Amino acid sequence: MSRRVTVNGVELVYEDGGQGTAIVTLHGGPGMGSRAGDWAAFQPLTDSYRLVSYDQRGNGESGAGEPYSHAQFVSDLEALRVELKLGKIVVLGGSYGGFLALEYALAHQEHVHAVILRDTAASNRFQGTSMDRAMSSGFPMDQERLERLFAGKVASDDEFRESFAMIQPLYTVERDPAAEAERLARIPFRYETHNWAFSRNQPDYDLTGRLHEIGVPVLVTVGREDWITPLEASEELAAGLPNNEFVVFEHSGHSPHIEERERYLGVVRDFLARHVPAPAPARRRTRSFSRSRRRNAPSAPGPSSSTCRRARTRPCCSTTSSSSTLPASRSTRPSGLSPC
């Protein structure tokens, strides 16, 4: 059941489940994103961690209230962390939510265990190539409408919906028109939030010169076929972050957490197991296990090896399906997942 909390004068709607170290998800798609996709995708992690997914101000079911600046979104997240008594957190941001995850880590690194980035960027420099990809995709595109969308000059929620319907086929490697139609019907479009983000926030967004300041472990993930935050954007992130692990999902577009879901969750679990405090162990039923037997007991096997695992201080690799020990098969998309 969703919950509500008021922070910085705006009511935020959120989901909260599980126990242990808190993972807070930041959805993308300002003006059309919501907590629903992240909550559906990452809910399996509640077996070991606390998961909090919320609609940012001006998004989903949360209240409106300018400014929709990065500074305000970061302030809201910090206020939410304090209000929910989350302590030190893992920040998981996808797409535009990755921008905010980076901004939060720079502003409040003392409250961050680790950062997980999915298909995002440290700057706005790849927007032109994204538009080129859209126009050369073979799908019907209205260049004028596309330019208004990227410039944050959308005139109404209806225009926003029609514009997203036009580009929606670009987001995944394998199309599912029925799923696209279902998703389009569910999205709560709020064009004012989108316009603020793309006309005011995006033009000056560039954190490349500050990435070296983020010292906590960062998992950088991207789908090789991502059209809007392309592989080069994640390569730029990996080149600038001093303590990162870089994983490329070969059979995905913008949403590897959906398109290669089981493998994506496996990569995330492996990263968390190595960088985040483990959940409290269950209480022992007996104290008769002797000290000498503890010394002689075989050590528990660690997580299976990965080509990325040891390169924690440099951008390490592109992990492909064939080289990973994690399953690479495409899983069925659970209800509620959306590539945003």
mmCIF file of C-alpha atoms in Angstrom:
data_model
loop_
_atom_site.group_PDB
_atom_site.id
_atom_site.type_symbol
_atom_site.label_atom_id
_atom_site.label_comp_id
_atom_site.label_asym_id
_atom_site.label_seq_id
_atom_site.Cartn_x
_atom_site.Cartn_y
_atom_site.Cartn_z
ATOM 1 C CA MET A 1 0.000 0.000 0.000
ATOM 2 C CA SER A 2 1.388 3.405 -0.978
ATOM 3 C CA ARG A 3 2.192 5.959 1.713
ATOM 4 C CA ARG A 4 2.347 9.738 1.824
ATOM 5 C CA VAL A 5 4.707 12.176 3.450
ATOM 6 C CA THR A 6 5.064 15.947 3.186
ATOM 7 C CA VAL A 7 8.581 17.290 2.681
ATOM 8 C CA ASN A 8 9.573 20.822 1.734
ATOM 9 C CA GLY A 9 5.917 21.764 1.442
ATOM 10 C CA VAL A 10 4.987 19.076 -1.118
ATOM 11 C CA GLU A 11 3.263 15.742 -0.519
ATOM 12 C CA LEU A 12 5.267 12.811 -1.906
ATOM 13 C CA VAL A 13 3.748 9.381 -2.518
ATOM 14 C CA TYR A 14 6.051 6.418 -1.899
ATOM 15 C CA GLU A 15 6.366 2.660 -1.449
ATOM 16 C CA ASP A 16 8.407 1.206 1.399
ATOM 17 C CA GLY A 17 9.216 -2.447 2.038
ATOM 18 C CA GLY A 18 11.865 -4.800 3.392
ATOM 19 C CA GLN A 19 14.454 -4.367 6.142
ATOM 20 C CA GLY A 20 18.111 -3.505 6.365
ATOM 21 C CA THR A 21 20.141 -0.917 4.485
ATOM 22 C CA ALA A 22 17.791 1.314 2.495
ATOM 23 C CA ILE A 23 17.928 1.518 -1.290
ATOM 24 C CA VAL A 24 16.154 4.634 -2.562
ATOM 25 C CA THR A 25 15.190 4.630 -6.236
ATOM 26 C CA LEU A 26 15.003 7.749 -8.391
ATOM 27 C CA HIS A 27 12.814 7.376 -11.457
ATOM 28 C CA GLY A 28 13.564 9.067 -14.753
ATOM 29 C CA GLY A 29 11.282 10.786 -17.218
ATOM 30 C CA PRO A 30 10.476 14.093 -15.483
ATOM 31 C CA GLY A 31 6.790 14.778 -16.007
ATOM 32 C CA MET A 32 5.997 11.184 -16.982
ATOM 33 C CA GLY A 33 8.008 8.991 -14.620
ATOM 34 C CA SER A 34 6.727 7.456 -11.404
ATOM 35 C CA ARG A 35 7.693 5.074 -8.615
ATOM 36 C CA ALA A 36 5.756 2.189 -10.196
ATOM 37 C CA GLY A 37 8.430 0.956 -12.597
ATOM 38 C CA ASP A 38 11.287 0.922 -10.092
ATOM 39 C CA TRP A 39 9.126 -0.627 -7.383
ATOM 40 C CA ALA A 40 8.103 -3.471 -9.699
ATOM 41 C CA ALA A 41 11.630 -4.007 -11.032
ATOM 42 C CA PHE A 42 13.535 -3.965 -7.749
ATOM 43 C CA GLN A 43 11.018 -5.333 -5.256
ATOM 44 C CA PRO A 44 12.870 -8.699 -5.193
ATOM 45 C CA LEU A 45 15.666 -6.890 -3.322
ATOM 46 C CA THR A 46 13.367 -6.504 -0.297
ATOM 47 C CA ASP A 47 14.405 -10.007 0.760
ATOM 48 C CA SER A 48 17.704 -8.464 1.933
ATOM 49 C CA TYR A 49 17.306 -4.684 1.899
ATOM 50 C CA ARG A 50 14.795 -1.955 2.571
ATOM 51 C CA LEU A 51 13.488 -0.484 -0.682
ATOM 52 C CA VAL A 52 11.938 2.972 -0.970
ATOM 53 C CA SER A 53 10.516 4.165 -4.305
ATOM 54 C CA TYR A 54 8.766 7.517 -4.538
ATOM 55 C CA ASP A 55 7.179 9.870 -7.043
ATOM 56 C CA GLN A 56 9.294 13.010 -7.211
ATOM 57 C CA ARG A 57 7.531 16.363 -6.905
ATOM 58 C CA GLY A 58 5.541 17.149 -10.040
ATOM 59 C CA ASN A 59 5.518 13.467 -11.039
ATOM 60 C CA GLY A 60 3.163 10.532 -10.679
ATOM 61 C CA GLU A 61 0.798 10.967 -7.741
ATOM 62 C CA SER A 62 2.972 13.417 -5.823
ATOM 63 C CA GLY A 63 2.071 17.057 -5.403
ATOM 64 C CA ALA A 64 3.157 19.871 -7.672
ATOM 65 C CA GLY A 65 5.334 22.777 -6.652
ATOM 66 C CA GLU A 66 8.034 24.686 -8.472
ATOM 67 C CA PRO A 67 10.947 24.808 -8.702
ATOM 68 C CA TYR A 68 11.613 21.494 -10.446
ATOM 69 C CA SER A 69 15.333 22.139 -10.289
ATOM 70 C CA HIS A 70 17.993 19.542 -9.539
ATOM 71 C CA ALA A 71 18.741 21.343 -6.286
ATOM 72 C CA GLN A 72 15.101 21.037 -5.230
ATOM 73 C CA PHE A 73 14.878 17.351 -6.169
ATOM 74 C CA VAL A 74 18.059 16.701 -4.152
ATOM 75 C CA SER A 75 16.675 18.650 -1.196
ATOM 76 C CA ASP A 76 13.476 16.585 -1.347
ATOM 77 C CA LEU A 77 15.443 13.329 -1.305
ATOM 78 C CA GLU A 78 17.491 14.436 1.692
ATOM 79 C CA ALA A 79 14.340 15.530 3.535
ATOM 80 C CA LEU A 80 12.716 12.178 2.728
ATOM 81 C CA ARG A 81 15.798 10.312 4.003
ATOM 82 C CA VAL A 82 15.619 12.215 7.287
ATOM 83 C CA GLU A 83 11.828 11.930 7.646
ATOM 84 C CA LEU A 84 11.843 8.149 7.082
ATOM 85 C CA LYS A 85 14.936 7.700 9.297
ATOM 86 C CA LEU A 86 16.748 5.805 6.544
ATOM 87 C CA GLY A 87 20.276 6.496 7.751
ATOM 88 C CA LYS A 88 23.010 5.895 5.207
ATOM 89 C CA ILE A 89 21.474 4.849 1.884
ATOM 90 C CA VAL A 90 22.142 3.341 -1.512
ATOM 91 C CA VAL A 91 20.910 5.659 -4.277
ATOM 92 C CA LEU A 92 19.665 3.928 -7.425
ATOM 93 C CA GLY A 93 18.919 6.272 -10.323
ATOM 94 C CA GLY A 94 17.857 5.449 -13.860
ATOM 95 C CA SER A 95 17.943 7.781 -16.862
ATOM 96 C CA TYR A 96 17.117 11.304 -15.580
ATOM 97 C CA GLY A 97 17.034 9.797 -12.097
ATOM 98 C CA GLY A 98 20.722 9.067 -12.586
ATOM 99 C CA PHE A 99 21.371 12.799 -12.955
ATOM 100 C CA LEU A 100 19.746 13.304 -9.566
ATOM 101 C CA ALA A 101 21.617 10.362 -8.017
ATOM 102 C CA LEU A 102 24.917 11.955 -9.040
ATOM 103 C CA GLU A 103 23.811 15.370 -7.767
ATOM 104 C CA TYR A 104 22.752 13.836 -4.444
ATOM 105 C CA ALA A 105 26.045 11.966 -4.060
ATOM 106 C CA LEU A 106 27.954 15.205 -4.623
ATOM 107 C CA ALA A 107 25.830 17.115 -2.108
ATOM 108 C CA HIS A 108 25.419 14.452 0.595
ATOM 109 C CA GLN A 109 28.159 11.864 0.128
ATOM 110 C CA GLU A 110 28.361 11.328 3.889
ATOM 111 C CA HIS A 111 24.887 9.751 3.752
ATOM 112 C CA VAL A 112 25.632 7.419 0.821
ATOM 113 C CA HIS A 113 26.917 3.835 0.963
ATOM 114 C CA ALA A 114 26.962 3.406 -2.806
ATOM 115 C CA VAL A 115 25.360 4.592 -6.043
ATOM 116 C CA ILE A 116 23.786 2.497 -8.804
ATOM 117 C CA LEU A 117 23.373 4.208 -12.178
ATOM 118 C CA ARG A 118 21.303 2.833 -15.044
ATOM 119 C CA ASP A 119 21.445 4.300 -18.556
ATOM 120 C CA THR A 120 22.260 7.862 -17.565
ATOM 121 C CA ALA A 121 24.841 10.573 -18.207
ATOM 122 C CA ALA A 122 27.078 13.118 -16.515
ATOM 123 C CA SER A 123 26.339 15.822 -19.087
ATOM 124 C CA ASN A 124 23.931 16.944 -21.778
ATOM 125 C CA ARG A 125 26.420 16.574 -24.609
ATOM 126 C CA PHE A 126 24.780 13.497 -26.166
ATOM 127 C CA GLN A 127 21.317 14.995 -26.748
ATOM 128 C CA GLY A 128 22.120 15.864 -30.366
ATOM 129 C CA THR A 129 23.195 12.320 -31.171
ATOM 130 C CA SER A 130 20.013 11.031 -29.530
ATOM 131 C CA MET A 131 17.904 13.122 -31.881
ATOM 132 C CA ASP A 132 19.947 11.882 -34.833
ATOM 133 C CA ARG A 133 19.319 8.284 -33.763
ATOM 134 C CA ALA A 134 15.597 8.935 -33.542
ATOM 135 C CA MET A 135 15.415 10.536 -36.981
ATOM 136 C CA SER A 136 17.401 7.706 -38.596
ATOM 137 C CA SER A 137 15.621 4.886 -36.727
ATOM 138 C CA GLY A 138 13.190 3.993 -39.501
ATOM 139 C CA PHE A 139 10.199 4.714 -37.262
ATOM 140 C CA PRO A 140 7.866 7.576 -38.253
ATOM 141 C CA MET A 141 9.214 10.756 -36.653
ATOM 142 C CA ASP A 142 7.988 14.337 -36.682
ATOM 143 C CA GLN A 143 11.182 16.380 -36.396
ATOM 144 C CA GLU A 144 9.398 19.538 -35.263
ATOM 145 C CA ARG A 145 7.568 17.679 -32.504
ATOM 146 C CA LEU A 146 10.807 15.951 -31.463
ATOM 147 C CA GLU A 147 12.629 19.274 -31.242
ATOM 148 C CA ARG A 148 9.871 20.753 -29.061
ATOM 149 C CA LEU A 149 10.066 17.712 -26.793
ATOM 150 C CA PHE A 150 13.837 17.996 -26.318
ATOM 151 C CA ALA A 151 13.671 21.778 -25.905
ATOM 152 C CA GLY A 152 11.012 21.589 -23.183
ATOM 153 C CA LYS A 153 8.419 23.451 -25.231
ATOM 154 C CA VAL A 154 5.532 20.983 -25.020
ATOM 155 C CA ALA A 155 2.167 22.778 -25.032
ATOM 156 C CA SER A 156 -0.053 20.304 -23.159
ATOM 157 C CA ASP A 157 -0.301 16.869 -21.573
ATOM 158 C CA ASP A 158 -1.940 15.611 -24.776
ATOM 159 C CA GLU A 159 0.985 16.778 -26.893
ATOM 160 C CA PHE A 160 3.383 15.237 -24.372
ATOM 161 C CA ARG A 161 1.543 11.906 -24.642
ATOM 162 C CA GLU A 162 1.562 11.985 -28.458
ATOM 163 C CA SER A 163 5.257 12.871 -28.539
ATOM 164 C CA PHE A 164 6.189 10.030 -26.223
ATOM 165 C CA ALA A 165 4.049 7.604 -28.229
ATOM 166 C CA MET A 166 6.146 8.576 -31.257
ATOM 167 C CA ILE A 167 9.492 7.760 -29.622
ATOM 168 C CA GLN A 168 8.395 4.849 -27.424
ATOM 169 C CA PRO A 169 9.453 2.145 -29.949
ATOM 170 C CA LEU A 170 13.069 3.348 -29.633
ATOM 171 C CA TYR A 171 13.462 2.314 -26.001
ATOM 172 C CA THR A 172 13.751 -1.474 -26.262
ATOM 173 C CA VAL A 173 15.617 -3.885 -28.525
ATOM 174 C CA GLU A 174 12.541 -6.045 -29.066
ATOM 175 C CA ARG A 175 9.228 -4.264 -29.567
ATOM 176 C CA ASP A 176 6.025 -5.286 -27.817
ATOM 177 C CA PRO A 177 3.270 -3.035 -29.235
ATOM 178 C CA ALA A 178 0.661 -4.362 -26.789
ATOM 179 C CA ALA A 179 2.894 -3.577 -23.801
ATOM 180 C CA GLU A 180 3.664 -0.148 -25.277
ATOM 181 C CA ALA A 181 -0.041 0.672 -25.595
ATOM 182 C CA GLU A 182 -0.739 -0.545 -22.054
ATOM 183 C CA ARG A 183 2.097 1.514 -20.671
ATOM 184 C CA LEU A 184 1.073 4.639 -22.560
ATOM 185 C CA ALA A 185 -2.396 4.401 -21.024
ATOM 186 C CA ARG A 186 -0.917 4.221 -17.487
ATOM 187 C CA ILE A 187 1.523 7.132 -17.645
ATOM 188 C CA PRO A 188 0.500 10.261 -15.687
ATOM 189 C CA PHE A 189 1.769 12.956 -18.088
ATOM 190 C CA ARG A 190 2.604 16.321 -16.490
ATOM 191 C CA TYR A 191 4.061 18.552 -19.166
ATOM 192 C CA GLU A 192 5.001 21.462 -16.879
ATOM 193 C CA THR A 193 7.535 19.305 -15.026
ATOM 194 C CA HIS A 194 8.974 18.025 -18.301
ATOM 195 C CA ASN A 195 9.306 21.534 -19.715
ATOM 196 C CA TRP A 196 11.121 22.803 -16.619
ATOM 197 C CA ALA A 197 13.569 19.890 -16.702
ATOM 198 C CA PHE A 198 14.369 20.144 -20.401
ATOM 199 C CA SER A 199 14.343 23.930 -20.826
ATOM 200 C CA ARG A 200 16.008 24.970 -17.544
ATOM 201 C CA ASN A 201 17.896 22.019 -16.041
ATOM 202 C CA GLN A 202 19.240 20.189 -19.071
ATOM 203 C CA PRO A 203 21.019 23.000 -20.970
ATOM 204 C CA ASP A 204 23.504 23.636 -18.134
ATOM 205 C CA TYR A 205 23.775 20.074 -16.840
ATOM 206 C CA ASP A 206 27.418 18.980 -16.788
ATOM 207 C CA LEU A 207 29.002 17.116 -13.879
ATOM 208 C CA THR A 208 31.972 15.692 -15.783
ATOM 209 C CA GLY A 209 34.403 17.995 -13.993
ATOM 210 C CA ARG A 210 33.164 16.869 -10.567
ATOM 211 C CA LEU A 211 32.873 13.100 -10.991
ATOM 212 C CA HIS A 212 36.250 12.608 -9.296
ATOM 213 C CA GLU A 213 34.703 13.980 -6.085
ATOM 214 C CA ILE A 214 32.420 10.944 -5.740
ATOM 215 C CA GLY A 215 34.500 8.455 -3.784
ATOM 216 C CA VAL A 216 31.828 5.922 -2.840
ATOM 217 C CA PRO A 217 31.447 2.760 -4.952
ATOM 218 C CA VAL A 218 29.386 3.362 -8.098
ATOM 219 C CA LEU A 219 27.875 0.699 -10.357
ATOM 220 C CA VAL A 220 27.500 2.072 -13.902
ATOM 221 C CA THR A 221 25.150 0.023 -16.099
ATOM 222 C CA VAL A 222 23.890 0.587 -19.633
ATOM 223 C CA GLY A 223 22.175 -1.241 -22.478
ATOM 224 C CA ARG A 224 24.363 -1.345 -25.572
ATOM 225 C CA GLU A 225 21.484 -0.266 -27.828
ATOM 226 C CA ASP A 226 20.311 2.665 -25.679
ATOM 227 C CA TRP A 227 19.314 5.507 -28.013
ATOM 228 C CA ILE A 228 18.763 8.377 -25.582
ATOM 229 C CA THR A 229 21.559 7.993 -22.999
ATOM 230 C CA PRO A 230 23.900 6.028 -25.239
ATOM 231 C CA LEU A 231 26.848 3.820 -24.417
ATOM 232 C CA GLU A 232 29.251 6.748 -24.853
ATOM 233 C CA ALA A 233 27.532 8.572 -21.993
ATOM 234 C CA SER A 234 28.169 5.687 -19.594
ATOM 235 C CA GLU A 235 31.738 5.388 -20.860
ATOM 236 C CA GLU A 236 32.198 9.048 -19.942
ATOM 237 C CA LEU A 237 30.849 8.292 -16.462
ATOM 238 C CA ALA A 238 33.155 5.316 -16.023
ATOM 239 C CA ALA A 239 36.154 7.363 -17.150
ATOM 240 C CA GLY A 240 35.469 10.042 -14.542
ATOM 241 C CA LEU A 241 34.322 8.105 -11.469
ATOM 242 C CA PRO A 242 37.313 6.940 -9.391
ATOM 243 C CA ASN A 243 35.617 3.941 -7.740
ATOM 244 C CA ASN A 244 33.298 2.443 -10.318
ATOM 245 C CA GLU A 245 32.294 -0.861 -11.850
ATOM 246 C CA PHE A 246 31.022 -0.698 -15.434
ATOM 247 C CA VAL A 247 28.681 -3.288 -16.931
ATOM 248 C CA VAL A 248 27.230 -3.238 -20.453
ATOM 249 C CA PHE A 249 24.111 -5.291 -21.174
ATOM 250 C CA GLU A 250 24.482 -6.499 -24.731
ATOM 251 C CA HIS A 251 20.837 -7.314 -25.460
ATOM 252 C CA SER A 252 19.197 -4.186 -24.060
ATOM 253 C CA GLY A 253 18.232 -0.675 -25.008
ATOM 254 C CA HIS A 254 17.383 1.959 -22.400
ATOM 255 C CA SER A 255 16.026 -0.554 -19.890
ATOM 256 C CA PRO A 256 18.316 -3.502 -19.097
ATOM 257 C CA HIS A 257 16.562 -3.849 -15.720
ATOM 258 C CA ILE A 258 13.546 -4.948 -17.786
ATOM 259 C CA GLU A 259 15.025 -6.445 -20.946
ATOM 260 C CA GLU A 260 17.583 -8.601 -19.100
ATOM 261 C CA ARG A 261 15.897 -8.467 -15.727
ATOM 262 C CA GLU A 262 17.264 -11.574 -13.989
ATOM 263 C CA ARG A 263 20.808 -10.831 -15.016
ATOM 264 C CA TYR A 264 20.453 -7.176 -14.045
ATOM 265 C CA LEU A 265 19.219 -8.087 -10.573
ATOM 266 C CA GLY A 266 22.121 -10.517 -10.250
ATOM 267 C CA VAL A 267 24.655 -7.812 -11.088
ATOM 268 C CA VAL A 268 23.036 -5.449 -8.580
ATOM 269 C CA ARG A 269 22.967 -8.091 -5.831
ATOM 270 C CA ASP A 270 26.621 -8.926 -6.401
ATOM 271 C CA PHE A 271 27.596 -5.249 -6.214
ATOM 272 C CA LEU A 272 25.545 -4.668 -3.061
ATOM 273 C CA ALA A 273 26.950 -7.781 -1.371
ATOM 274 C CA ARG A 274 30.461 -6.374 -1.729
ATOM 275 C CA HIS A 275 29.835 -2.738 -0.861
ATOM 276 C CA VAL A 276 26.853 -2.474 1.481
ATOM 277 C CA PRO A 277 26.530 -3.691 5.085
ATOM 278 C CA ALA A 278 24.948 -7.127 5.168
ATOM 279 C CA PRO A 279 21.514 -7.620 6.741
ATOM 280 C CA ALA A 280 21.602 -8.565 10.423
ATOM 281 C CA PRO A 281 22.007 -12.351 10.767
ATOM 282 C CA ALA A 282 19.208 -14.389 12.280
ATOM 283 C CA ARG A 283 19.632 -15.119 15.998
ATOM 284 C CA ARG A 284 21.385 -18.427 16.695
ATOM 285 C CA ARG A 285 19.253 -21.148 18.266
ATOM 286 C CA THR A 286 22.173 -22.635 20.191
ATOM 287 C CA ARG A 287 25.451 -21.416 21.630
ATOM 288 C CA SER A 288 27.097 -24.846 21.739
ATOM 289 C CA PHE A 289 29.166 -24.291 18.573
ATOM 290 C CA SER A 290 32.699 -24.368 20.016
ATOM 291 C CA ARG A 291 35.426 -21.819 19.350
ATOM 292 C CA SER A 292 37.711 -24.562 17.981
ATOM 293 C CA ARG A 293 35.045 -25.733 15.536
ATOM 294 C CA ARG A 294 34.649 -22.165 14.306
ATOM 295 C CA ARG A 295 38.349 -22.010 13.567
ATOM 296 C CA ASN A 296 38.246 -25.278 11.658
ATOM 297 C CA ALA A 297 35.005 -24.682 9.819
ATOM 298 C CA PRO A 298 35.407 -24.215 6.082
ATOM 299 C CA SER A 299 34.970 -20.652 4.948
ATOM 300 C CA ALA A 300 31.811 -19.875 3.039
ATOM 301 C CA PRO A 301 32.310 -19.514 -0.685
ATOM 302 C CA GLY A 302 32.190 -15.941 -1.933
ATOM 303 C CA PRO A 303 30.090 -14.750 -4.854
ATOM 304 C CA SER A 304 31.020 -16.160 -8.225
ATOM 305 C CA SER A 305 33.768 -14.364 -10.055
ATOM 306 C CA SER A 306 33.169 -11.613 -12.556
ATOM 307 C CA THR A 307 35.453 -9.903 -14.987
ATOM 308 C CA CYS A 308 34.459 -6.570 -13.428
ATOM 309 C CA ARG A 309 34.852 -7.454 -9.787
ATOM 310 C CA ARG A 310 38.416 -6.451 -8.931
ATOM 311 C CA ALA A 311 38.689 -3.286 -11.002
ATOM 312 C CA ARG A 312 37.052 -1.022 -8.453
ATOM 313 C CA THR A 313 39.173 2.052 -9.032
ATOM 314 C CA ARG A 314 38.890 2.285 -12.831
ATOM 315 C CA PRO A 315 36.235 1.811 -15.499
ATOM 316 C CA CYS A 316 36.667 -1.900 -15.754
ATOM 317 C CA CYS A 317 34.875 -3.684 -18.509
ATOM 318 C CA SER A 318 31.942 -4.401 -20.730
ATOM 319 C CA THR A 319 30.418 -7.541 -19.277
ATOM 320 C CA THR A 320 28.638 -9.503 -21.980
ATOM 321 C CA SER A 321 26.222 -12.378 -21.722
ATOM 322 C CA SER A 322 28.881 -14.901 -22.675
ATOM 323 C CA SER A 323 31.464 -13.710 -20.155
ATOM 324 C CA SER A 324 29.167 -13.342 -17.170
ATOM 325 C CA THR A 325 28.337 -16.114 -14.764
ATOM 326 C CA LEU A 326 24.889 -14.576 -14.356
ATOM 327 C CA PRO A 327 21.978 -15.752 -16.510
ATOM 328 C CA ALA A 328 21.633 -13.837 -19.767
ATOM 329 C CA SER A 329 18.245 -15.035 -20.910
ATOM 330 C CA ARG A 330 15.494 -12.471 -21.381
ATOM 331 C CA SER A 331 12.816 -12.801 -18.742
ATOM 332 C CA THR A 332 9.111 -12.177 -19.005
ATOM 333 C CA ARG A 333 8.264 -8.581 -18.157
ATOM 334 C CA PRO A 334 6.294 -8.453 -14.907
ATOM 335 C CA SER A 335 3.298 -6.172 -14.683
ATOM 336 C CA GLY A 336 4.175 -2.592 -13.830
ATOM 337 C CA LEU A 337 7.616 -2.474 -15.419
ATOM 338 C CA SER A 338 8.244 0.382 -17.800
ATOM 339 C CA PRO A 339 11.329 1.588 -19.688
ATOM 340 C CA CYS A 340 11.678 5.024 -18.112
#
